[in-house]
mmCIF file of C-alpha atoms in Angstrom:
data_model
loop_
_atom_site.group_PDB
_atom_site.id
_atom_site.type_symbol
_atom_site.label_atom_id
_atom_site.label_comp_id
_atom_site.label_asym_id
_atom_site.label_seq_id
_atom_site.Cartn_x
_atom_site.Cartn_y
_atom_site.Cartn_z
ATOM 1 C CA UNK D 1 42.986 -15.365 25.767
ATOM 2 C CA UNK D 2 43.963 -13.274 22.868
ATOM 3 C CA UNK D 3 42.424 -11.284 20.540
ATOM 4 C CA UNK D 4 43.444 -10.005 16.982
ATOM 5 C CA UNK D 5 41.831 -7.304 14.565
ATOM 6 C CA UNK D 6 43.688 -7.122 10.985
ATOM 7 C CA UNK D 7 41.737 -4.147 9.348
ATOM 8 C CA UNK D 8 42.174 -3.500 5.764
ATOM 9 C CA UNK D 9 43.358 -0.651 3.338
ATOM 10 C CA UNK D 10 40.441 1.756 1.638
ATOM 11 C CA UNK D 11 40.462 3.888 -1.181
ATOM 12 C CA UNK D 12 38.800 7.515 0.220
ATOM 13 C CA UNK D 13 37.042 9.481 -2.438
ATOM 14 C CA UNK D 14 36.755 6.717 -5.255
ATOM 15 C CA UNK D 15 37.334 9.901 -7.231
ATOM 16 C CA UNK D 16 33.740 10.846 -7.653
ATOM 17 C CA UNK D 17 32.822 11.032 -4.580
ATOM 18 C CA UNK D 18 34.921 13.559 -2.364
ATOM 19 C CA UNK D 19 34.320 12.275 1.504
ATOM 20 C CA UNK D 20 31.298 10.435 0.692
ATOM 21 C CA UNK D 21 33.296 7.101 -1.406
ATOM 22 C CA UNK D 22 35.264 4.093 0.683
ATOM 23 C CA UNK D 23 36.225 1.347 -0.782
ATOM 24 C CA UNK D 24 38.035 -1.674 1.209
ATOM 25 C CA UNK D 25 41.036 -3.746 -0.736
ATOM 26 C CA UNK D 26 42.345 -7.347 -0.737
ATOM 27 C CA UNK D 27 45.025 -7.813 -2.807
ATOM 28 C CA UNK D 28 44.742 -10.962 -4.889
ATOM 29 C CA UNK D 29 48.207 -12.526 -4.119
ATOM 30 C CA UNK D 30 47.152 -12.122 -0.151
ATOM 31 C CA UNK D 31 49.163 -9.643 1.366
ATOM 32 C CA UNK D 32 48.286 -8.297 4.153
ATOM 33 C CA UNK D 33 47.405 -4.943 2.646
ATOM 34 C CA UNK D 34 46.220 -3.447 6.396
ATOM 35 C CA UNK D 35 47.518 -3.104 9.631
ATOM 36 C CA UNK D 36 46.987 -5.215 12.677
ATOM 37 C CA UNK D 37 46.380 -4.759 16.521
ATOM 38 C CA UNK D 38 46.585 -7.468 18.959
ATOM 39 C CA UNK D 39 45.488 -7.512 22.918
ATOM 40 C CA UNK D 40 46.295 -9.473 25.675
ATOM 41 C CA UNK D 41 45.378 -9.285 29.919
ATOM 42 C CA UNK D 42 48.112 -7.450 31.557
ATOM 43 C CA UNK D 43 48.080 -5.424 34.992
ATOM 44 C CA UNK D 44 48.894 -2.184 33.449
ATOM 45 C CA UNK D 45 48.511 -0.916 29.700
ATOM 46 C CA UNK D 46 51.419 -1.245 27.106
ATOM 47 C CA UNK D 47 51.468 -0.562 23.606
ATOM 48 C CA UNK D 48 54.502 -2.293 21.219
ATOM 49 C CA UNK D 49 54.808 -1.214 17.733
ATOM 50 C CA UNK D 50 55.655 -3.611 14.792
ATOM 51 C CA UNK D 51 55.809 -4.286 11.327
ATOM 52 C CA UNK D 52 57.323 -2.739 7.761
ATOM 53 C CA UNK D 53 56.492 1.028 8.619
ATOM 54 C CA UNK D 54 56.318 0.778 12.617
ATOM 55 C CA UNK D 55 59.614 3.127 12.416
ATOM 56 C CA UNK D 56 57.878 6.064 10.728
ATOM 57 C CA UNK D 57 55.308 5.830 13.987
ATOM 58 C CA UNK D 58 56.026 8.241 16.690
ATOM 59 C CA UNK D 59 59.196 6.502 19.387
ATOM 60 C CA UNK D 60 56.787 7.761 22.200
ATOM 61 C CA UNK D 61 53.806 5.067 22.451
ATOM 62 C CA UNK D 62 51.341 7.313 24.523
ATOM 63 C CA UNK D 63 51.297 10.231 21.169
ATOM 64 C CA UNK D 64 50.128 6.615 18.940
ATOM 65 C CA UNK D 65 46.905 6.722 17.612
ATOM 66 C CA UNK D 66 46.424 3.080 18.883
ATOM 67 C CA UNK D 67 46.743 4.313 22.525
ATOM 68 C CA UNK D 68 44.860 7.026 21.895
ATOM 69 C CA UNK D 69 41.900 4.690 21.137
ATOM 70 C CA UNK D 70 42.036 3.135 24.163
ATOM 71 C CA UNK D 71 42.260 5.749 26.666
ATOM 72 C CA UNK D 72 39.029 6.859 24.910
ATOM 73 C CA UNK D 73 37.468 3.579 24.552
ATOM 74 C CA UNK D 74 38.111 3.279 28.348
ATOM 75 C CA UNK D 75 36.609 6.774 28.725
ATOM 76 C CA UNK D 76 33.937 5.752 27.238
ATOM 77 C CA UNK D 77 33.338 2.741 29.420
ATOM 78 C CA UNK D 78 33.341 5.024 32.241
ATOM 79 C CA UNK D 79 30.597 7.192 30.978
ATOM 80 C CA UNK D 80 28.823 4.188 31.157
ATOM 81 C CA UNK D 81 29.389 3.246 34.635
ATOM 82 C CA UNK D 82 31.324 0.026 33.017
ATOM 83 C CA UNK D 83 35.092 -0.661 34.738
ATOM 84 C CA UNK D 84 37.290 -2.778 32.706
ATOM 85 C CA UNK D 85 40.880 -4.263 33.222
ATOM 86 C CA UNK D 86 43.935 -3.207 31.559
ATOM 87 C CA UNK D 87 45.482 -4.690 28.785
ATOM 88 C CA UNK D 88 48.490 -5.140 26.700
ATOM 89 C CA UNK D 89 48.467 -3.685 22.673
ATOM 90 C CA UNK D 90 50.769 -4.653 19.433
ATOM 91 C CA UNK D 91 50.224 -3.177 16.418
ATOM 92 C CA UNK D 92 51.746 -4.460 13.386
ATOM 93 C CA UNK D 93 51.944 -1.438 11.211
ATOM 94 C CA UNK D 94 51.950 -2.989 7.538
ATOM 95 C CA UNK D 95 50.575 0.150 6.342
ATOM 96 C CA UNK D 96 52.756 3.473 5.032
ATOM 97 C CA UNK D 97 51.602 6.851 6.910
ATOM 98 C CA UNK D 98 50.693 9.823 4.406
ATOM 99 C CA UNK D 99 50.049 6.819 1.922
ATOM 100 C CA UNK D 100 45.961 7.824 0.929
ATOM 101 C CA UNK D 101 45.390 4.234 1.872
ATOM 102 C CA UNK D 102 43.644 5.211 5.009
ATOM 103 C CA UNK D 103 46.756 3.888 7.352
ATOM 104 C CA UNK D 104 45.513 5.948 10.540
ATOM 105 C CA UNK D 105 41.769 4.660 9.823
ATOM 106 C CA UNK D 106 43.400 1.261 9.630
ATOM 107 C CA UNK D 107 45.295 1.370 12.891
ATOM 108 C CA UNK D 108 42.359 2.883 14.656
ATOM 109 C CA UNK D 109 39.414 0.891 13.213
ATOM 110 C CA UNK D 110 41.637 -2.405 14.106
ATOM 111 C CA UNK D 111 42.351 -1.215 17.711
ATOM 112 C CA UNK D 112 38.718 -0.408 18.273
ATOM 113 C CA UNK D 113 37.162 -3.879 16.682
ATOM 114 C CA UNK D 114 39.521 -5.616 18.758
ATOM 115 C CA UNK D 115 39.363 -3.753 21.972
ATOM 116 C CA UNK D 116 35.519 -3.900 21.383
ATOM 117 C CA UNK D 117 36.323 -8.009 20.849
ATOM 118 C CA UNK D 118 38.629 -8.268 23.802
ATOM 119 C CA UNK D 119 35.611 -6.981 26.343
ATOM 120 C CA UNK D 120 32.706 -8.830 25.099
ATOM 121 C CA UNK D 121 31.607 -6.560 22.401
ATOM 122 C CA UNK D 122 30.105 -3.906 24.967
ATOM 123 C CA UNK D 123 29.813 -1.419 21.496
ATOM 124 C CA UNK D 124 27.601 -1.964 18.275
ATOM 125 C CA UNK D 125 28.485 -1.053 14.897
ATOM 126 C CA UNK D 126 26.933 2.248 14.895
ATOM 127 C CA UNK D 127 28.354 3.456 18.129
ATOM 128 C CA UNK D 128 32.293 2.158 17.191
ATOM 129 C CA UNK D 129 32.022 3.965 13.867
ATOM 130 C CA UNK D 130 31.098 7.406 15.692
ATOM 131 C CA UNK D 131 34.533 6.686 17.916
ATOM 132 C CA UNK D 132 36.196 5.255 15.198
ATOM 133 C CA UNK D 133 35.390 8.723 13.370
ATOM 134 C CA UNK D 134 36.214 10.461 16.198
ATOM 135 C CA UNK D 135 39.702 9.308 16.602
ATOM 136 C CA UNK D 136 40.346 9.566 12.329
ATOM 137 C CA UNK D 137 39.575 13.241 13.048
ATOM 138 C CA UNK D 138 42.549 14.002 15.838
ATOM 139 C CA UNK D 139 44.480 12.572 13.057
ATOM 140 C CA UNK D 140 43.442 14.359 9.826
ATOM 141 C CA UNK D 141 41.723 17.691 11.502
ATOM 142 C CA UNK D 142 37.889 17.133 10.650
ATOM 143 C CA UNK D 143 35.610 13.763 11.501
ATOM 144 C CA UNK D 144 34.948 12.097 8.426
ATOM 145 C CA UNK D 145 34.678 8.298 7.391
ATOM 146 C CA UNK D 146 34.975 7.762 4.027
ATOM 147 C CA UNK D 147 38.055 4.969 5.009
ATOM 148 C CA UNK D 148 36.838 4.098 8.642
ATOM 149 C CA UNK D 149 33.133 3.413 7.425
ATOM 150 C CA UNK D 150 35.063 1.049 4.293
ATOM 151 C CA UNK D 151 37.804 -0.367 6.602
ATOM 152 C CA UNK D 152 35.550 -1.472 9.004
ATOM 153 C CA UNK D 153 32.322 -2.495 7.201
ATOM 154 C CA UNK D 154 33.838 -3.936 4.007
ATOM 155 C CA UNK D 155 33.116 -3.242 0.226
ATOM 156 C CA UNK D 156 32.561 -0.115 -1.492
ATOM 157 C CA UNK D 157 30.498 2.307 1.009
ATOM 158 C CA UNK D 158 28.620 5.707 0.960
ATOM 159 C CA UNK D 159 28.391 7.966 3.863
ATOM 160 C CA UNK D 160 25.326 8.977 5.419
ATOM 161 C CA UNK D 161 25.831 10.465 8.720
ATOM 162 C CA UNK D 162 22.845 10.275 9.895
ATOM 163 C CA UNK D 163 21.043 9.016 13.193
ATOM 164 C CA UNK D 164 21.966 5.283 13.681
ATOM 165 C CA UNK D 165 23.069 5.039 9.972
ATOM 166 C CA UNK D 166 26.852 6.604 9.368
ATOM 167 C CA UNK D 167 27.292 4.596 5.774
ATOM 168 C CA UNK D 168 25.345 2.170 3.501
ATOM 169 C CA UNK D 169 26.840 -0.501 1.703
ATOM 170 C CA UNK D 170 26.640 -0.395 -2.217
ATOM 171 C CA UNK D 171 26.486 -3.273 -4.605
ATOM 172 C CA UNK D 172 29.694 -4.160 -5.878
ATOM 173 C CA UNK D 173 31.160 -5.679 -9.369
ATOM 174 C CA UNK D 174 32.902 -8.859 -8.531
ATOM 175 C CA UNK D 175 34.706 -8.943 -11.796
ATOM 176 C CA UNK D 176 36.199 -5.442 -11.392
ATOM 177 C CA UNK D 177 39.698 -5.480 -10.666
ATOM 178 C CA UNK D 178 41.367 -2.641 -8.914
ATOM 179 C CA UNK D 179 45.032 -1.712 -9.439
ATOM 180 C CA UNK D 180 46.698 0.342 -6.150
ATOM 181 C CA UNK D 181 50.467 2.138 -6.494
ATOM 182 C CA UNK D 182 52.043 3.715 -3.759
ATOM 183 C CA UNK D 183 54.450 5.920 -4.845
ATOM 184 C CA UNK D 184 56.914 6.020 -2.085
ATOM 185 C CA UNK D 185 56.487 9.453 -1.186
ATOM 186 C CA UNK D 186 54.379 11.275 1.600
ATOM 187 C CA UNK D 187 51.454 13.289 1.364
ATOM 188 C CA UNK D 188 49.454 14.697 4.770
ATOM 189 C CA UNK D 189 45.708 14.782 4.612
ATOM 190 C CA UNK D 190 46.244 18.528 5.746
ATOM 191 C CA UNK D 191 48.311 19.326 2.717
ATOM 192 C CA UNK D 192 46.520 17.917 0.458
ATOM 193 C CA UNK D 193 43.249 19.435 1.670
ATOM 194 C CA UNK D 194 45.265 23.120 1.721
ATOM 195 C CA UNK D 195 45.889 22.903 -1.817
ATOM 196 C CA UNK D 196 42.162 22.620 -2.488
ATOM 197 C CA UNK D 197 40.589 25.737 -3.236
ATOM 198 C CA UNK D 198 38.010 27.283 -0.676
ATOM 199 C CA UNK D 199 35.157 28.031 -2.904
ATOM 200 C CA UNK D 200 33.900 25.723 -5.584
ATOM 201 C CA UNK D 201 32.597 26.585 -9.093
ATOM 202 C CA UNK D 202 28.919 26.103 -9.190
ATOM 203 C CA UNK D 203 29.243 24.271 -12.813
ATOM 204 C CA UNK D 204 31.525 21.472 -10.766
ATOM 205 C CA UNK D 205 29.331 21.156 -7.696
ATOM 206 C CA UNK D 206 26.395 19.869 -10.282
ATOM 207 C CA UNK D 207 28.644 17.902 -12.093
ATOM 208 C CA UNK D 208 29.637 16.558 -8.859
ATOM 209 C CA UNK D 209 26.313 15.575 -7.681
ATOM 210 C CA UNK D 210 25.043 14.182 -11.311
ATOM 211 C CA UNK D 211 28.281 11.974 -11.299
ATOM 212 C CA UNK D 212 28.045 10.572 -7.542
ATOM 213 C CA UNK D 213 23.897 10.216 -8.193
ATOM 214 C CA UNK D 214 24.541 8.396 -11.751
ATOM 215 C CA UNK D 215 27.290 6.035 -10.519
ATOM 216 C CA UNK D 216 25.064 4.814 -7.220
ATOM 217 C CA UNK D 217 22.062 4.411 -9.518
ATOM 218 C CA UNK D 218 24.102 2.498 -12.295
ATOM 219 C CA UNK D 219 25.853 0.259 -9.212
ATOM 220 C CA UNK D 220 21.927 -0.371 -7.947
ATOM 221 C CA UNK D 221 21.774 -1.340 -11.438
ATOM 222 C CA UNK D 222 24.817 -3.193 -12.337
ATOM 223 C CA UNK D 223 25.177 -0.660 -15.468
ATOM 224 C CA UNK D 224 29.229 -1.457 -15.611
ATOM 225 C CA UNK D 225 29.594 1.272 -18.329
ATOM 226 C CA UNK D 226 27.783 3.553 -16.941
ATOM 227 C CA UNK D 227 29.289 3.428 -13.464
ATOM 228 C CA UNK D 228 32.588 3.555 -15.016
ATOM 229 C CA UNK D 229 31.409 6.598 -16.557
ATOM 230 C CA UNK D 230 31.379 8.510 -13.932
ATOM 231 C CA UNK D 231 34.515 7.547 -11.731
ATOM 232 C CA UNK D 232 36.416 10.989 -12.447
ATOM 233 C CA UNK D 233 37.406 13.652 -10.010
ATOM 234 C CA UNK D 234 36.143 17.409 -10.676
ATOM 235 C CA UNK D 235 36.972 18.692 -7.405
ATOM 236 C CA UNK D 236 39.944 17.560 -5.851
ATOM 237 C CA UNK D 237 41.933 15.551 -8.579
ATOM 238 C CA UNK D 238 43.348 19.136 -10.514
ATOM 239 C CA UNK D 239 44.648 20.562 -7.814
ATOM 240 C CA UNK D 240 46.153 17.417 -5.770
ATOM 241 C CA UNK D 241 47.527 16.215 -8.795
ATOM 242 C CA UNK D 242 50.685 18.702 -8.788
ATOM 243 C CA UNK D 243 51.759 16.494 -5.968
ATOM 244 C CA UNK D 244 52.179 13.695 -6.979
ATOM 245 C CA UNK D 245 54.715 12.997 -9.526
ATOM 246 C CA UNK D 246 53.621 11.742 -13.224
ATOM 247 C CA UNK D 247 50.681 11.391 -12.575
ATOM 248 C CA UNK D 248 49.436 12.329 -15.948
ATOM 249 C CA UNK D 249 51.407 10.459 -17.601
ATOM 250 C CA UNK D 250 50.287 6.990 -15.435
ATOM 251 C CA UNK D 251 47.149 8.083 -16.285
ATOM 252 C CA UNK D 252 47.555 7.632 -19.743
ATOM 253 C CA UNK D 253 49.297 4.541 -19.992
ATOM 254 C CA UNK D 254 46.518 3.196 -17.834
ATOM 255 C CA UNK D 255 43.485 4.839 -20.135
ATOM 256 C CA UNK D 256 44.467 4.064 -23.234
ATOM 257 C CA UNK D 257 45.609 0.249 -22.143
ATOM 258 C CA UNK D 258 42.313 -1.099 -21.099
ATOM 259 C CA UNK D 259 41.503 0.322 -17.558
ATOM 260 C CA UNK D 260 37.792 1.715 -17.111
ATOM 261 C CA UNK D 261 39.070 4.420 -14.907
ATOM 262 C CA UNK D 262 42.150 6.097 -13.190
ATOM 263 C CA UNK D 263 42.518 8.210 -10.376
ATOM 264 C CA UNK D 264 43.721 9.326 -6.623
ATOM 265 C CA UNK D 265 43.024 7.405 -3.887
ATOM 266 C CA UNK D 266 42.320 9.450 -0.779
ATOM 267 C CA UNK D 267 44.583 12.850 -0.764
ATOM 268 C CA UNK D 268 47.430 10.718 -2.627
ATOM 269 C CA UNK D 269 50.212 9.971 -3.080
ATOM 270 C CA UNK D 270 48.853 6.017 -3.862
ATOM 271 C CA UNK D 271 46.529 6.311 -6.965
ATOM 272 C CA UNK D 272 44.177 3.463 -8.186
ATOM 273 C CA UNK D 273 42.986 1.886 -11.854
ATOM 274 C CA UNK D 274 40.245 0.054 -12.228
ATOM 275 C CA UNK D 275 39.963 -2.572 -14.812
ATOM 276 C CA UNK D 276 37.307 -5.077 -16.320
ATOM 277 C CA UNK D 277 40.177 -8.026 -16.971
ATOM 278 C CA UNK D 278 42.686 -9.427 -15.068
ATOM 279 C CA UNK D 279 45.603 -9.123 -17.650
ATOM 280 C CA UNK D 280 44.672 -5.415 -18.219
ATOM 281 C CA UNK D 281 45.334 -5.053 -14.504
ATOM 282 C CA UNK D 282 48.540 -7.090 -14.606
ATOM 283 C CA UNK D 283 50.113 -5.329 -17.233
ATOM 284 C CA UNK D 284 49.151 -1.557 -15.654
ATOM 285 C CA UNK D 285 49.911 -3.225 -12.224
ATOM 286 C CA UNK D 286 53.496 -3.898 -13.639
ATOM 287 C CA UNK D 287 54.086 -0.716 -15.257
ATOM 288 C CA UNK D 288 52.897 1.605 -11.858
ATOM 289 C CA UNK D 289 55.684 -0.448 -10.267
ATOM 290 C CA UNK D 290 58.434 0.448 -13.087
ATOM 291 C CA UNK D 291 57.655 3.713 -13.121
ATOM 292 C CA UNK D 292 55.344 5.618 -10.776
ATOM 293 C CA UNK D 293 57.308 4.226 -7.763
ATOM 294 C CA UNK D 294 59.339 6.600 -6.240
ATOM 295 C CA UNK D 295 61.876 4.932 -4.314
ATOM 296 C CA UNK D 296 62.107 1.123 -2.494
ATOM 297 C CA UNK D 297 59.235 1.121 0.091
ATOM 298 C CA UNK D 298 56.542 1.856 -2.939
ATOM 299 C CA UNK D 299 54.696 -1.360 -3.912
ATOM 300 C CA UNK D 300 51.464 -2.034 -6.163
ATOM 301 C CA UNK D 301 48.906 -4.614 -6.029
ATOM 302 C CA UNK D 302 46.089 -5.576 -7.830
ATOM 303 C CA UNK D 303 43.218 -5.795 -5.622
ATOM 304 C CA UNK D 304 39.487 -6.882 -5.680
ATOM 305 C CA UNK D 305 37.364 -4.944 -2.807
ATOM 306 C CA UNK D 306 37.615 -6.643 0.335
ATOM 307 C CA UNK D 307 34.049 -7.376 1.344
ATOM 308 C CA UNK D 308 34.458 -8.905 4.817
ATOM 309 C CA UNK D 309 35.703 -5.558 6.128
ATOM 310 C CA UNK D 310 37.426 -5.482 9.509
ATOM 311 C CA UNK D 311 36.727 -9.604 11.809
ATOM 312 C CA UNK D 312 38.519 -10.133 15.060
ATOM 313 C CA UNK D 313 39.659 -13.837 15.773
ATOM 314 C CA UNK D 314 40.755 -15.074 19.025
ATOM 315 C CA UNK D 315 43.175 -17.480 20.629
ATOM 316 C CA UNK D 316 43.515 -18.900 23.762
#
């Protein structure tokens, strides 16, 4: 038997909400927007690489992120006196790397749900996220899960970290469309967390808090304006913006053509609209393409959030 884990893209941040926002994505024309891991018995472990952006992975399969979740989820297993067989891992890398569409969080939630599938679930939710964490933090320096907790869960998420509760699920507008470009280029979480600066003003840390307090209140509430309101970014967005190419100026077509808000998603370089109608999002979906994409592997979709979150299915 066979098991397969196709975990989906997240925006990180959601603008307002630096490290504490996820937000899953399913593009509307159903691509797979997320990267797959499959497993198989085998008498030793293997790990095969596949897929659109499988060549920008590492040639050498034990540095992969993928593997790297397994030795630890067998590591794991030890610590609790539980011996398991080997197996045999693909993963189909539809996802670019240095993208801000949580591609490592997408490989690694996808290898855990299914590795977790493929030995009779011996993990619950709370205690995969804390690996799943764990594993996004060898990749971008520090443990945090604002696109594990969404990948993996589903929907729009906050983060609690706390005991036996990592992140809550938010209510969610189902007629809220959101628009995601990929420019083509690369930016590292590292980078774009070295351009921020180390202290913050204390006029932007209130701002912060009344924005990410106002926006879960008005989604509690389904205040649409309101939560709109708030989706703008006053700590990281001015600085990480001077990476990514016009930015500004896809910011403005998108404002003044209908969307209710624009911004980065994760450290960049993909950046997200959101919009209240369908054509609004088709017509700014069409115009990131012409001209915020960089070069030919940068795409755009218009998404709704993807509210199943990461499902394994099996085959025999």
């Amino acid at each position: 038997m066979s098991f397969t884990a196709y975990a989906p893209a997240s925006i990180g941040n959601v603008s307002l909400g630096f490290d504490l926002l996820g937000a899953a994505l399913k593009p509307l024309d159903g691509s797979k927007l997320g990267d797959q891991v499959e497993i198989v018995a085998a008498e030793e472990f293997s790990l095969k690489v596949s897929g659109r952006f499988a060549h920008k992975l590492p040639s050498d399969p034990d540095t992969n992120i993928v593997t790297r979740c397994y030795q630890h989820f067998m590591h794991v297993c030890q610590q609790r006196g539980q011996s398991i067989p080997a197996c045999a891992m693909t993963l189909h890398k539809n996802l670019p790397i240095g993208s801000g569409l949580g591609s490592s969080a997408s490989s690694i939630v996808a290898a855990f749900v299914a590795l977790n599938a493929f030995y009779d679930s011996p993990f619950d939710n709370y205690a995969l996220l804390v690996m799943m964490g764990e594993l996004e933090g060898q990749i971008s320096g520090s443990v945090h899960y604002d696109n594990v907790a969404p990948c993996y869960l589903g929907g729009l998420t906050l983060m609690a970290e706390q005991a036996e509760q990592i992140a809550l699920q938010l209510p969610v507008f189902d007629d809220w469309y959101w628009v995601v470009c990929y420019s083509g280029i690369s930016v590292s979480t590292a980078q774009a967390r070295d351009i921020l600066p180390k202290q913050v003003d204390m006029k932007n840390v209130i701002q912060f808090g009344r924005q990410l307090a106002v926006f879960i209140d008005a989604m509690y509430r389904q205040d649409r304006s309101l939560a709109a309101s708030m989706m703008h970014d006053v700590l990281a967005e001015p600085y990480r913006k001077s990476l990514l190419p016009k930015f500004d100026e896809s910011r403005q077509f998108a404002m003044s053509n209908g969307a209710l808000a624009f911004g980065i998603s994760g450290s960049g370089p993909t950046v997200f609209a959101v919009c209240d109608d369908l054509a609004c999002a088709q017509s700014i979906n069409q115009w990131l393409q012409q001209n915020y994409v960089q070069n030919d592997t940068g795409f755009s979709h218009v998404c709704q959030l993807d509210q199943t979150g990461t499902v394994a299915s099996s085959k025999i």
